[in-house]
mmCIF file of C-alpha atoms and ligand atoms in Angstrom:
data_model
loop_
_atom_site.group_PDB
_atom_site.id
_atom_site.type_symbol
_atom_site.label_atom_id
_atom_site.label_comp_id
_atom_site.label_asym_id
_atom_site.label_seq_id
_atom_site.Cartn_x
_atom_site.Cartn_y
_atom_site.Cartn_z
ATOM 1 C CA UNK A 1 -13.923 -1.938 -56.437
ATOM 2 C CA UNK A 2 -12.213 -5.307 -56.546
ATOM 3 C CA UNK A 3 -10.189 -6.209 -53.477
ATOM 4 C CA UNK A 4 -7.707 -9.040 -53.572
ATOM 5 C CA UNK A 5 -7.319 -9.825 -49.930
ATOM 6 C CA UNK A 6 -6.382 -13.396 -50.838
ATOM 7 C CA UNK A 7 -3.129 -12.195 -52.381
ATOM 8 C CA UNK A 8 -1.862 -11.259 -48.937
ATOM 9 C CA UNK A 9 -0.444 -13.822 -46.544
ATOM 10 C CA UNK A 10 -1.381 -13.400 -42.915
ATOM 11 C CA UNK A 11 1.055 -14.738 -40.337
ATOM 12 C CA UNK A 12 -0.094 -15.438 -36.783
ATOM 13 C CA UNK A 13 2.254 -15.768 -33.836
ATOM 14 C CA UNK A 14 0.690 -18.566 -31.838
ATOM 15 C CA UNK A 15 -1.185 -21.578 -33.124
ATOM 16 C CA UNK A 16 -3.629 -22.381 -30.339
ATOM 17 C CA UNK A 17 -7.412 -22.371 -30.342
ATOM 18 C CA UNK A 18 -7.659 -18.636 -31.044
ATOM 19 C CA UNK A 19 -5.577 -18.938 -34.188
ATOM 20 C CA UNK A 20 -7.524 -22.022 -35.139
ATOM 21 C CA UNK A 21 -10.820 -20.141 -35.028
ATOM 22 C CA UNK A 22 -9.302 -17.262 -37.034
ATOM 23 C CA UNK A 23 -8.270 -19.795 -39.702
ATOM 24 C CA UNK A 24 -11.816 -21.169 -39.730
ATOM 25 C CA UNK A 25 -13.142 -17.746 -40.697
ATOM 26 C CA UNK A 26 -10.266 -16.974 -43.104
ATOM 27 C CA UNK A 27 -11.203 -19.992 -45.208
ATOM 28 C CA UNK A 28 -14.387 -18.205 -46.296
ATOM 29 C CA UNK A 29 -12.324 -15.415 -47.854
ATOM 30 C CA UNK A 30 -9.636 -17.635 -49.437
ATOM 31 C CA UNK A 31 -7.019 -16.056 -47.185
ATOM 32 C CA UNK A 32 -3.943 -18.144 -46.436
ATOM 33 C CA UNK A 33 -2.629 -18.173 -42.907
ATOM 34 C CA UNK A 34 0.862 -19.100 -41.782
ATOM 35 C CA UNK A 35 1.358 -20.088 -38.157
ATOM 36 C CA UNK A 36 4.351 -19.986 -35.826
ATOM 37 C CA UNK A 37 4.071 -21.996 -32.608
ATOM 38 C CA UNK A 38 6.522 -23.839 -30.370
ATOM 39 C CA UNK A 39 4.278 -26.887 -30.021
ATOM 40 C CA UNK A 40 4.530 -29.442 -32.798
ATOM 41 C CA UNK A 41 0.984 -30.562 -31.891
ATOM 42 C CA UNK A 42 -0.524 -27.044 -31.839
ATOM 43 C CA UNK A 43 -4.269 -26.845 -32.628
ATOM 44 C CA UNK A 44 -3.507 -24.923 -35.851
ATOM 45 C CA UNK A 45 -0.951 -27.340 -37.196
ATOM 46 C CA UNK A 46 -3.087 -29.401 -39.521
ATOM 47 C CA UNK A 47 -5.206 -26.531 -40.839
ATOM 48 C CA UNK A 48 -2.622 -23.777 -41.431
ATOM 49 C CA UNK A 49 -1.435 -23.226 -44.998
ATOM 50 C CA UNK A 50 2.068 -23.305 -43.550
ATOM 51 C CA UNK A 51 3.104 -24.266 -40.030
ATOM 52 C CA UNK A 52 6.489 -23.325 -38.574
ATOM 53 C CA UNK A 53 7.564 -24.801 -35.280
ATOM 54 C CA UNK A 54 9.557 -22.287 -33.281
ATOM 55 C CA UNK A 55 9.795 -20.132 -30.199
ATOM 56 C CA UNK A 56 7.624 -17.013 -30.155
ATOM 57 C CA UNK A 57 10.042 -15.196 -27.861
ATOM 58 C CA UNK A 58 13.120 -15.753 -30.027
ATOM 59 C CA UNK A 59 14.153 -12.774 -32.159
ATOM 60 C CA UNK A 60 15.502 -14.677 -35.181
ATOM 61 C CA UNK A 61 12.632 -17.167 -35.229
ATOM 62 C CA UNK A 62 9.964 -14.449 -35.234
ATOM 63 C CA UNK A 63 11.889 -12.254 -37.681
ATOM 64 C CA UNK A 64 12.478 -15.044 -40.204
ATOM 65 C CA UNK A 65 8.868 -16.172 -39.960
ATOM 66 C CA UNK A 66 7.629 -12.595 -40.409
ATOM 67 C CA UNK A 67 9.736 -12.096 -43.528
ATOM 68 C CA UNK A 68 7.614 -14.671 -45.362
ATOM 69 C CA UNK A 69 4.297 -12.928 -44.590
ATOM 70 C CA UNK A 70 2.664 -9.634 -45.661
ATOM 71 C CA UNK A 71 0.639 -8.971 -42.525
ATOM 72 C CA UNK A 72 1.386 -10.209 -39.015
ATOM 73 C CA UNK A 73 -0.773 -10.612 -35.985
ATOM 74 C CA UNK A 74 -0.779 -12.487 -32.680
ATOM 75 C CA UNK A 75 -2.993 -14.785 -30.684
ATOM 76 C CA UNK A 76 -0.865 -14.526 -27.547
ATOM 77 C CA UNK A 77 0.986 -11.496 -26.126
ATOM 78 C CA UNK A 78 4.185 -13.260 -25.064
ATOM 79 C CA UNK A 79 6.080 -12.749 -28.304
ATOM 80 C CA UNK A 80 9.327 -11.099 -29.333
ATOM 81 C CA UNK A 81 8.319 -7.499 -29.970
ATOM 82 C CA UNK A 82 11.832 -6.398 -31.080
ATOM 83 C CA UNK A 83 11.549 -8.684 -34.090
ATOM 84 C CA UNK A 84 8.046 -7.377 -34.801
ATOM 85 C CA UNK A 85 9.246 -3.773 -34.541
ATOM 86 C CA UNK A 86 12.028 -4.494 -37.051
ATOM 87 C CA UNK A 87 9.558 -6.129 -39.427
ATOM 88 C CA UNK A 88 7.295 -3.102 -39.082
ATOM 89 C CA UNK A 89 10.211 -0.774 -39.903
ATOM 90 C CA UNK A 90 10.938 -2.881 -42.959
ATOM 91 C CA UNK A 91 7.420 -2.334 -44.236
ATOM 92 C CA UNK A 92 5.437 -5.292 -42.942
ATOM 93 C CA UNK A 93 2.049 -4.577 -41.464
ATOM 94 C CA UNK A 94 2.050 -5.670 -37.832
ATOM 95 C CA UNK A 95 -1.287 -5.479 -35.999
ATOM 96 C CA UNK A 96 -1.632 -4.946 -33.107
ATOM 97 C CA UNK A 97 1.378 -2.642 -33.412
ATOM 98 C CA UNK A 98 4.512 -3.932 -31.588
ATOM 99 C CA UNK A 99 4.675 -1.051 -29.085
ATOM 100 C CA UNK A 100 1.096 -1.818 -28.041
ATOM 101 C CA UNK A 101 1.894 -5.504 -27.522
ATOM 102 C CA UNK A 102 4.833 -4.391 -25.375
ATOM 103 C CA UNK A 103 2.611 -2.167 -23.258
ATOM 104 C CA UNK A 104 0.071 -4.910 -22.741
ATOM 105 C CA UNK A 105 2.684 -7.563 -21.922
ATOM 106 C CA UNK A 106 3.352 -5.689 -18.712
ATOM 107 C CA UNK A 107 0.406 -5.183 -16.356
ATOM 108 C CA UNK A 108 2.385 -2.408 -14.641
ATOM 109 C CA UNK A 109 2.646 -0.425 -17.868
ATOM 110 C CA UNK A 110 -1.001 -1.157 -18.627
ATOM 111 C CA UNK A 111 -2.112 0.336 -15.313
ATOM 112 C CA UNK A 112 0.028 3.429 -15.852
ATOM 113 C CA UNK A 113 -1.512 3.838 -19.272
ATOM 114 C CA UNK A 114 -5.009 3.886 -17.703
ATOM 115 C CA UNK A 115 -3.879 6.416 -15.149
ATOM 116 C CA UNK A 116 -2.287 8.699 -17.770
ATOM 117 C CA UNK A 117 -5.360 8.568 -19.976
ATOM 118 C CA UNK A 118 -8.113 8.998 -17.399
ATOM 119 C CA UNK A 119 -9.399 5.486 -17.815
ATOM 120 C CA UNK A 120 -11.084 4.365 -14.592
ATOM 121 C CA UNK A 121 -9.214 1.506 -12.911
ATOM 122 C CA UNK A 122 -8.653 0.211 -9.371
ATOM 123 C CA UNK A 123 -6.124 2.143 -7.325
ATOM 124 C CA UNK A 124 -2.662 0.512 -7.332
ATOM 125 C CA UNK A 125 0.973 0.763 -6.309
ATOM 126 C CA UNK A 126 3.992 -0.721 -8.055
ATOM 127 C CA UNK A 127 6.080 -3.193 -6.077
ATOM 128 C CA UNK A 128 9.491 -4.510 -7.127
ATOM 129 C CA UNK A 129 9.775 -7.526 -4.840
ATOM 130 C CA UNK A 130 8.221 -9.392 -1.949
ATOM 131 C CA UNK A 131 9.568 -6.970 0.642
ATOM 132 C CA UNK A 132 7.897 -4.069 -1.130
ATOM 133 C CA UNK A 133 4.543 -5.871 -1.046
ATOM 134 C CA UNK A 134 5.015 -6.615 2.669
ATOM 135 C CA UNK A 135 5.822 -2.982 3.337
ATOM 136 C CA UNK A 136 2.361 -2.083 2.037
ATOM 137 C CA UNK A 137 0.248 -4.240 4.320
ATOM 138 C CA UNK A 138 -1.888 -1.150 4.969
ATOM 139 C CA UNK A 139 -3.090 -1.365 1.342
ATOM 140 C CA UNK A 140 -4.913 -4.684 1.941
ATOM 141 C CA UNK A 141 -7.352 -6.110 0.983
ATOM 142 C CA UNK A 142 -5.610 -6.116 -2.373
ATOM 143 C CA UNK A 143 -4.584 -8.190 -5.341
ATOM 144 C CA UNK A 144 -0.926 -8.761 -6.116
ATOM 145 C CA UNK A 145 -0.293 -9.203 -9.838
ATOM 146 C CA UNK A 146 2.878 -10.179 -11.631
ATOM 147 C CA UNK A 147 3.975 -7.525 -14.128
ATOM 148 C CA UNK A 148 4.668 -9.965 -16.924
ATOM 149 C CA UNK A 149 3.864 -13.514 -17.907
ATOM 150 C CA UNK A 150 0.741 -14.063 -15.836
ATOM 151 C CA UNK A 151 -2.229 -15.669 -17.613
ATOM 152 C CA UNK A 152 -5.447 -17.531 -16.800
ATOM 153 C CA UNK A 153 -5.277 -16.328 -13.213
ATOM 154 C CA UNK A 154 -1.706 -17.553 -12.663
ATOM 155 C CA UNK A 155 0.222 -14.493 -11.603
ATOM 156 C CA UNK A 156 -2.725 -13.123 -9.628
ATOM 157 C CA UNK A 157 -2.786 -13.450 -5.858
ATOM 158 C CA UNK A 158 -5.636 -12.179 -3.720
ATOM 159 C CA UNK A 159 -4.476 -10.814 -0.349
ATOM 160 C CA UNK A 160 -7.225 -10.212 2.125
ATOM 161 C CA UNK A 161 -5.207 -10.059 5.329
ATOM 162 C CA UNK A 162 -1.639 -9.750 6.578
ATOM 163 C CA UNK A 163 -1.146 -13.553 6.683
ATOM 164 C CA UNK A 164 -1.619 -13.643 2.891
ATOM 165 C CA UNK A 165 1.471 -11.450 2.411
ATOM 166 C CA UNK A 166 3.566 -14.631 2.395
ATOM 167 C CA UNK A 167 2.097 -15.325 -1.040
ATOM 168 C CA UNK A 168 3.487 -12.078 -2.482
ATOM 169 C CA UNK A 169 5.412 -12.233 -5.750
ATOM 170 C CA UNK A 170 9.140 -11.692 -5.427
ATOM 171 C CA UNK A 171 9.340 -9.945 -8.792
ATOM 172 C CA UNK A 172 8.186 -6.679 -10.358
ATOM 173 C CA UNK A 173 4.467 -6.675 -9.723
ATOM 174 C CA UNK A 174 1.649 -4.418 -8.672
ATOM 175 C CA UNK A 175 -0.628 -4.265 -5.708
ATOM 176 C CA UNK A 176 -4.147 -3.314 -6.623
ATOM 177 C CA UNK A 177 -7.120 -2.597 -4.357
ATOM 178 C CA UNK A 178 -9.462 -5.564 -4.138
ATOM 179 C CA UNK A 179 -12.602 -4.455 -5.954
ATOM 180 C CA UNK A 180 -15.934 -5.394 -4.439
ATOM 181 C CA UNK A 181 -17.618 -5.871 -7.771
ATOM 182 C CA UNK A 182 -21.177 -6.787 -8.732
ATOM 183 C CA UNK A 183 -20.200 -8.209 -12.067
ATOM 184 C CA UNK A 184 -17.306 -8.789 -14.387
ATOM 185 C CA UNK A 185 -18.045 -7.801 -17.941
ATOM 186 C CA UNK A 186 -16.087 -7.679 -21.152
ATOM 187 C CA UNK A 187 -16.347 -5.491 -24.217
ATOM 188 C CA UNK A 188 -14.617 -6.389 -27.474
ATOM 189 C CA UNK A 189 -13.867 -3.564 -29.847
ATOM 190 C CA UNK A 190 -12.261 -3.650 -33.285
ATOM 191 C CA UNK A 191 -10.574 -0.999 -35.388
ATOM 192 C CA UNK A 192 -9.076 -1.215 -38.864
ATOM 193 C CA UNK A 193 -6.402 0.916 -40.557
ATOM 194 C CA UNK A 194 -9.035 3.226 -42.006
ATOM 195 C CA UNK A 195 -10.055 4.005 -38.417
ATOM 196 C CA UNK A 196 -13.421 2.264 -38.700
ATOM 197 C CA UNK A 197 -14.618 1.147 -35.263
ATOM 198 C CA UNK A 198 -17.107 -1.546 -34.211
ATOM 199 C CA UNK A 199 -17.935 -2.704 -30.699
ATOM 200 C CA UNK A 200 -19.562 -5.938 -29.559
ATOM 201 C CA UNK A 201 -22.286 -5.645 -26.911
ATOM 202 C CA UNK A 202 -20.961 -6.260 -23.353
ATOM 203 C CA UNK A 203 -20.989 -9.817 -22.027
ATOM 204 C CA UNK A 204 -20.966 -11.067 -18.469
ATOM 205 C CA UNK A 205 -18.307 -13.464 -17.150
ATOM 206 C CA UNK A 206 -18.785 -15.801 -14.228
ATOM 207 C CA UNK A 207 -15.497 -17.163 -12.916
ATOM 208 C CA UNK A 208 -14.709 -20.643 -11.644
ATOM 209 C CA UNK A 209 -14.080 -20.137 -7.922
ATOM 210 C CA UNK A 210 -10.798 -22.063 -7.636
ATOM 211 C CA UNK A 211 -9.371 -22.377 -11.161
ATOM 212 C CA UNK A 212 -9.690 -18.611 -11.793
ATOM 213 C CA UNK A 213 -10.951 -19.227 -15.332
ATOM 214 C CA UNK A 214 -14.183 -18.048 -16.913
ATOM 215 C CA UNK A 215 -16.733 -20.731 -16.057
ATOM 216 C CA UNK A 216 -19.791 -19.284 -17.792
ATOM 217 C CA UNK A 217 -20.221 -16.377 -20.065
ATOM 218 C CA UNK A 218 -23.582 -14.810 -20.824
ATOM 219 C CA UNK A 219 -24.493 -12.523 -23.696
ATOM 220 C CA UNK A 220 -25.834 -9.920 -23.351
ATOM 221 C CA UNK A 221 -24.627 -8.782 -19.909
ATOM 222 C CA UNK A 222 -27.500 -7.982 -17.564
ATOM 223 C CA UNK A 223 -26.608 -4.347 -16.932
ATOM 224 C CA UNK A 224 -28.632 -1.191 -17.369
ATOM 225 C CA UNK A 225 -28.312 0.991 -20.457
ATOM 226 C CA UNK A 226 -26.272 3.614 -18.650
ATOM 227 C CA UNK A 227 -23.616 1.128 -17.552
ATOM 228 C CA UNK A 228 -23.670 -0.470 -20.976
ATOM 229 C CA UNK A 229 -23.029 2.892 -22.628
ATOM 230 C CA UNK A 230 -20.205 3.701 -20.218
ATOM 231 C CA UNK A 231 -18.572 0.326 -20.790
ATOM 232 C CA UNK A 232 -18.719 0.673 -24.562
ATOM 233 C CA UNK A 233 -17.345 4.218 -24.405
ATOM 234 C CA UNK A 234 -14.382 3.168 -22.240
ATOM 235 C CA UNK A 235 -13.497 0.327 -24.620
ATOM 236 C CA UNK A 236 -13.663 2.685 -27.606
ATOM 237 C CA UNK A 237 -11.630 5.303 -25.784
ATOM 238 C CA UNK A 238 -8.880 2.763 -25.067
ATOM 239 C CA UNK A 239 -8.523 1.468 -28.635
ATOM 240 C CA UNK A 240 -8.530 5.029 -29.973
ATOM 241 C CA UNK A 241 -5.998 6.328 -27.439
ATOM 242 C CA UNK A 242 -3.771 3.400 -28.375
ATOM 243 C CA UNK A 243 -4.386 4.059 -32.055
ATOM 244 C CA UNK A 244 -4.561 0.331 -32.288
ATOM 245 C CA UNK A 245 -5.488 -1.771 -35.304
ATOM 246 C CA UNK A 246 -6.985 -5.165 -34.574
ATOM 247 C CA UNK A 247 -9.322 -6.463 -31.945
ATOM 248 C CA UNK A 248 -9.162 -5.496 -28.287
ATOM 249 C CA UNK A 249 -10.936 -7.194 -25.399
ATOM 250 C CA UNK A 250 -11.493 -4.957 -22.397
ATOM 251 C CA UNK A 251 -12.206 -6.719 -19.088
ATOM 252 C CA UNK A 252 -14.060 -4.523 -16.609
ATOM 253 C CA UNK A 253 -15.596 -4.624 -13.175
ATOM 254 C CA UNK A 254 -19.020 -3.139 -12.475
ATOM 255 C CA UNK A 255 -19.220 -1.909 -8.892
ATOM 256 C CA UNK A 256 -22.384 -1.858 -6.773
ATOM 257 C CA UNK A 257 -22.557 1.918 -7.381
ATOM 258 C CA UNK A 258 -22.622 1.341 -11.128
ATOM 259 C CA UNK A 259 -19.050 2.467 -11.737
ATOM 260 C CA UNK A 260 -16.917 0.845 -14.404
ATOM 261 C CA UNK A 261 -13.308 -0.046 -13.570
ATOM 262 C CA UNK A 262 -11.051 -1.414 -16.304
ATOM 263 C CA UNK A 263 -9.257 -4.554 -15.153
ATOM 264 C CA UNK A 264 -7.089 -5.518 -18.099
ATOM 265 C CA UNK A 265 -6.995 -5.549 -21.863
ATOM 266 C CA UNK A 266 -6.010 -8.169 -24.435
ATOM 267 C CA UNK A 267 -5.184 -7.138 -28.019
ATOM 268 C CA UNK A 268 -6.459 -10.308 -29.731
ATOM 269 C CA UNK A 269 -9.483 -12.585 -29.862
ATOM 270 C CA UNK A 270 -10.542 -13.362 -26.324
ATOM 271 C CA UNK A 271 -12.250 -16.069 -24.313
ATOM 272 C CA UNK A 272 -15.145 -13.692 -23.708
ATOM 273 C CA UNK A 273 -15.984 -13.573 -27.420
ATOM 274 C CA UNK A 274 -16.245 -17.218 -28.389
ATOM 275 C CA UNK A 275 -20.046 -17.170 -28.436
ATOM 276 C CA UNK A 276 -20.002 -14.580 -31.246
ATOM 277 C CA UNK A 277 -19.388 -17.391 -33.761
ATOM 278 C CA UNK A 278 -23.021 -18.439 -33.461
ATOM 279 C CA UNK A 279 -24.651 -15.637 -31.478
ATOM 280 C CA UNK A 280 -23.667 -12.417 -33.303
ATOM 281 C CA UNK A 281 -23.818 -11.321 -36.930
ATOM 282 C CA UNK A 282 -20.030 -11.273 -37.124
ATOM 283 C CA UNK A 283 -17.745 -13.411 -34.976
ATOM 284 C CA UNK A 284 -14.817 -11.912 -33.088
ATOM 285 C CA UNK A 285 -12.473 -14.125 -35.130
ATOM 286 C CA UNK A 286 -13.743 -12.832 -38.427
ATOM 287 C CA UNK A 287 -13.705 -9.295 -37.017
ATOM 288 C CA UNK A 288 -10.063 -9.709 -36.024
ATOM 289 C CA UNK A 289 -9.253 -10.916 -39.521
ATOM 290 C CA UNK A 290 -11.198 -8.035 -41.063
ATOM 291 C CA UNK A 291 -9.465 -5.492 -38.820
ATOM 292 C CA UNK A 292 -5.872 -6.594 -39.463
ATOM 293 C CA UNK A 293 -6.459 -7.096 -43.218
ATOM 294 C CA UNK A 294 -8.100 -3.638 -43.464
ATOM 295 C CA UNK A 295 -11.354 -5.149 -44.688
ATOM 296 C CA UNK A 296 -14.691 -3.514 -43.840
ATOM 297 C CA UNK A 297 -15.674 -4.388 -40.267
ATOM 298 C CA UNK A 298 -18.754 -6.535 -39.750
ATOM 299 C CA UNK A 299 -21.927 -5.825 -37.817
ATOM 300 C CA UNK A 300 -21.615 -6.887 -34.189
ATOM 301 C CA UNK A 301 -25.266 -7.057 -33.137
ATOM 302 C CA UNK A 302 -26.601 -10.021 -31.211
ATOM 303 C CA UNK A 303 -28.685 -12.533 -33.157
ATOM 304 C CA UNK A 304 -29.758 -14.405 -30.054
ATOM 305 C CA UNK A 305 -28.889 -14.548 -26.347
ATOM 306 C CA UNK A 306 -26.082 -17.010 -25.682
ATOM 307 C CA UNK A 307 -24.024 -18.698 -23.031
ATOM 308 C CA UNK A 308 -20.531 -20.071 -23.410
ATOM 309 C CA UNK A 309 -18.827 -22.642 -21.245
ATOM 310 C CA UNK A 310 -15.185 -23.572 -21.464
ATOM 311 C CA UNK A 311 -14.506 -27.279 -21.667
ATOM 312 C CA UNK A 312 -11.669 -27.667 -19.207
ATOM 313 C CA UNK A 313 -9.792 -30.885 -18.605
ATOM 314 C CA UNK A 314 -11.348 -32.607 -15.567
ATOM 315 C CA UNK A 315 -9.309 -32.417 -12.397
ATOM 316 C CA UNK A 316 -7.479 -35.696 -11.822
ATOM 317 C CA UNK A 317 -7.107 -36.746 -15.467
ATOM 318 C CA UNK A 318 -3.986 -36.408 -17.582
ATOM 319 C CA UNK A 319 -3.527 -38.211 -20.878
ATOM 320 C CA UNK A 320 -5.244 -38.742 -24.208
ATOM 321 C CA UNK A 321 -8.514 -36.863 -24.089
ATOM 322 C CA UNK A 322 -11.899 -38.584 -24.156
ATOM 323 C CA UNK A 323 -15.051 -36.447 -24.460
ATOM 324 C CA UNK A 324 -17.920 -37.702 -22.321
ATOM 325 C CA UNK A 325 -21.502 -36.671 -23.049
ATOM 326 C CA UNK A 326 -20.810 -35.398 -26.552
ATOM 327 C CA UNK A 327 -23.625 -37.298 -28.275
ATOM 328 C CA UNK A 328 -26.240 -36.152 -25.756
ATOM 329 C CA UNK A 329 -25.105 -32.532 -26.101
ATOM 330 C CA UNK A 330 -25.172 -32.734 -29.892
ATOM 331 C CA UNK A 331 -28.770 -33.906 -29.801
ATOM 332 C CA UNK A 332 -29.868 -30.591 -28.233
ATOM 333 C CA UNK A 333 -31.163 -27.616 -30.146
ATOM 334 C CA UNK A 334 -28.881 -24.597 -30.019
ATOM 335 C CA UNK A 335 -25.838 -26.384 -28.606
ATOM 336 C CA UNK A 336 -22.568 -25.942 -30.502
ATOM 337 C CA UNK A 337 -19.512 -27.882 -29.414
ATOM 338 C CA UNK A 338 -16.032 -26.697 -30.359
ATOM 339 C CA UNK A 339 -13.094 -28.995 -29.707
ATOM 340 C CA UNK A 340 -9.649 -27.498 -30.122
ATOM 341 C CA UNK A 341 -7.784 -30.544 -31.385
ATOM 342 C CA UNK A 342 -5.599 -30.930 -28.289
ATOM 343 C CA UNK A 343 -4.718 -34.591 -27.905
ATOM 344 C CA UNK A 344 -3.606 -34.503 -24.289
ATOM 345 C CA UNK A 345 -5.845 -33.323 -21.484
ATOM 346 C CA UNK A 346 -4.587 -31.947 -18.149
ATOM 347 C CA UNK A 347 -6.511 -30.591 -15.164
ATOM 348 C CA UNK A 348 -8.142 -27.273 -16.170
ATOM 349 C CA UNK A 349 -6.527 -27.204 -19.644
ATOM 350 C CA UNK A 350 -8.771 -25.407 -22.142
ATOM 351 C CA UNK A 351 -9.802 -28.270 -24.418
ATOM 352 C CA UNK A 352 -12.790 -26.683 -26.099
ATOM 353 C CA UNK A 353 -15.913 -24.660 -25.499
ATOM 354 C CA UNK A 354 -19.652 -24.936 -26.033
ATOM 355 C CA UNK A 355 -21.975 -22.174 -27.143
ATOM 356 C CA UNK A 356 -25.579 -22.497 -26.048
ATOM 357 C CA UNK A 357 -28.341 -20.451 -27.646
ATOM 358 C CA UNK A 358 -31.783 -19.741 -26.216
ATOM 359 C CA UNK A 359 -34.475 -17.175 -26.746
ATOM 360 C CA UNK A 360 -33.871 -15.515 -23.356
ATOM 361 C CA UNK A 361 -31.391 -15.503 -20.480
ATOM 362 C CA UNK A 362 -33.877 -17.076 -18.107
ATOM 363 C CA UNK A 363 -34.054 -20.276 -20.131
ATOM 364 C CA UNK A 364 -30.390 -20.051 -20.983
ATOM 365 C CA UNK A 365 -29.004 -20.235 -17.457
ATOM 366 C CA UNK A 366 -30.295 -23.699 -16.461
ATOM 367 C CA UNK A 367 -29.562 -25.042 -19.939
ATOM 368 C CA UNK A 368 -25.953 -23.832 -19.773
ATOM 369 C CA UNK A 369 -25.497 -25.506 -16.403
ATOM 370 C CA UNK A 370 -27.004 -28.757 -17.683
ATOM 371 C CA UNK A 371 -24.705 -28.805 -20.728
ATOM 372 C CA UNK A 372 -21.681 -27.957 -18.627
ATOM 373 C CA UNK A 373 -22.438 -30.828 -16.251
ATOM 374 C CA UNK A 374 -23.027 -33.176 -19.178
ATOM 375 C CA UNK A 375 -19.767 -32.796 -21.086
ATOM 376 C CA UNK A 376 -16.590 -33.910 -19.345
ATOM 377 C CA UNK A 377 -13.072 -34.128 -20.713
ATOM 378 C CA UNK A 378 -11.307 -37.111 -19.185
ATOM 379 C CA UNK A 379 -8.430 -39.386 -20.068
HETATM 380 N N1 ATP B 401 -8.547 -5.715 -8.215
HETATM 381 C C1 ATP B 401 -9.287 -6.826 -8.229
HETATM 382 N N2 ATP B 401 -10.305 -6.967 -7.338
HETATM 383 C C2 ATP B 401 -11.047 -8.089 -7.303
HETATM 384 N N3 ATP B 401 -10.844 -9.137 -8.106
HETATM 385 C C3 ATP B 401 -9.842 -9.075 -9.001
HETATM 386 C C4 ATP B 401 -9.013 -7.912 -9.118
HETATM 387 N N4 ATP B 401 -8.119 -8.133 -10.086
HETATM 388 C C5 ATP B 401 -8.379 -9.377 -10.579
HETATM 389 N N5 ATP B 401 -9.402 -9.960 -9.927
HETATM 390 C C6 ATP B 401 -9.970 -11.290 -10.185
HETATM 391 O O1 ATP B 401 -8.975 -12.157 -10.712
HETATM 392 C C7 ATP B 401 -9.265 -12.515 -12.070
HETATM 393 C C8 ATP B 401 -7.988 -12.621 -12.870
HETATM 394 O O2 ATP B 401 -7.326 -11.372 -12.900
HETATM 395 P P1 ATP B 401 -6.669 -10.812 -14.243
HETATM 396 O O3 ATP B 401 -7.707 -10.734 -15.284
HETATM 397 O O4 ATP B 401 -5.948 -9.564 -13.931
HETATM 398 O O5 ATP B 401 -5.605 -11.963 -14.501
HETATM 399 P P2 ATP B 401 -5.204 -12.859 -15.737
HETATM 400 O O6 ATP B 401 -4.293 -13.898 -15.226
HETATM 401 O O7 ATP B 401 -4.722 -12.007 -16.819
HETATM 402 O O8 ATP B 401 -6.550 -13.535 -16.100
HETATM 403 P P3 ATP B 401 -7.128 -14.088 -17.445
HETATM 404 O O9 ATP B 401 -6.013 -14.574 -18.305
HETATM 405 O O10 ATP B 401 -8.031 -15.186 -16.940
HETATM 406 O O11 ATP B 401 -7.902 -12.949 -18.007
HETATM 407 C C9 ATP B 401 -10.210 -11.430 -12.540
HETATM 408 O O12 ATP B 401 -10.982 -11.848 -13.619
HETATM 409 C C10 ATP B 401 -11.024 -11.178 -11.265
HETATM 410 O O13 ATP B 401 -11.997 -12.187 -11.077
HETATM 411 MG MG1 MG B 402 -8.202 -11.321 -17.011
#
């Protein structure tokens, strides 16, 4: 059967690095992508078939943009879902579906969804303001999380003792038990309109202690088969309960007892899947494209163990970005540098990433550290 995927225009809300890597894979299938982003210098600008500058949270902007596309998707959750719902009613395909984006925009609703669907997650209470957090000092040690608009660790406040209560959010938020976890892992699962389902093997995330961003990622995660199975099953259960089409990243904690607790989900390509470009048979970006375009999903198996490091803007430098150590890194076998096309660097801004391949995790760990220490983004 002949399929003319290239006759459909895919619109993406958001034109950052995630959209940019989706465009890179769409080129292989002759699929045109239109991008909406508020930033006139967005990473997708020069490579999108059409680029519209506009606010993702504005009803008319999103609606008018959507009218010109056949299929719509997102690379960021903070978008106007009313406009997407109207486009869906008018016959456009919108994946992930607008009501799912709405659920995920709010960490409070997300947690309730886990509770209602028997998905293991850390115990929590909802708090409407700072006073409500204070009133629950008996719940510490805990993590206070903003309901909406938190990202990259902003909107997350760890509270170990009563003195930390001063840091509580004075807005609708939740207070969640601090999990004493062994590891943080992530599972990316994809589903298309036909209901076909494919899951990437779990990866392990090591966080930067102060910036609260993933510092290293390792694939595969070093977990036993039982935990691996449980993690994959939870991710599949979530995407199926949501009846979602697209790609879903599920962040989880593994406790010392071998329990899995779901932390949060993201219905789009995710930082924990960047290595799949080189390290798996299908990349998460291509899988996202395949899922929303109702193409057959690709095989997710690992080709080779991999590490991924984010290239964050060095602390103390703001201005036009200069990449230090690039030539040395490029001379190494199995080192793949991705720069996102952001002209201006700022402390901890995600400027790019590097994937590092090796035959085993043992060799991979020191190599990843060496590469991370080698490449610096300064101004
Ligand atoms: N209940 C918890 N117990 C212990 N640590 C936690 C808990 N919740 C979050 N954290 C830590 O804080 C990090 C950020 O939390 P979370 O993923 O909810 O926020 P986020 O701002 O959406 O992050 P990101 O955008 O980086 O994924 C987690 O990856 C984890 O390291
Ligand atoms: Mg997170």
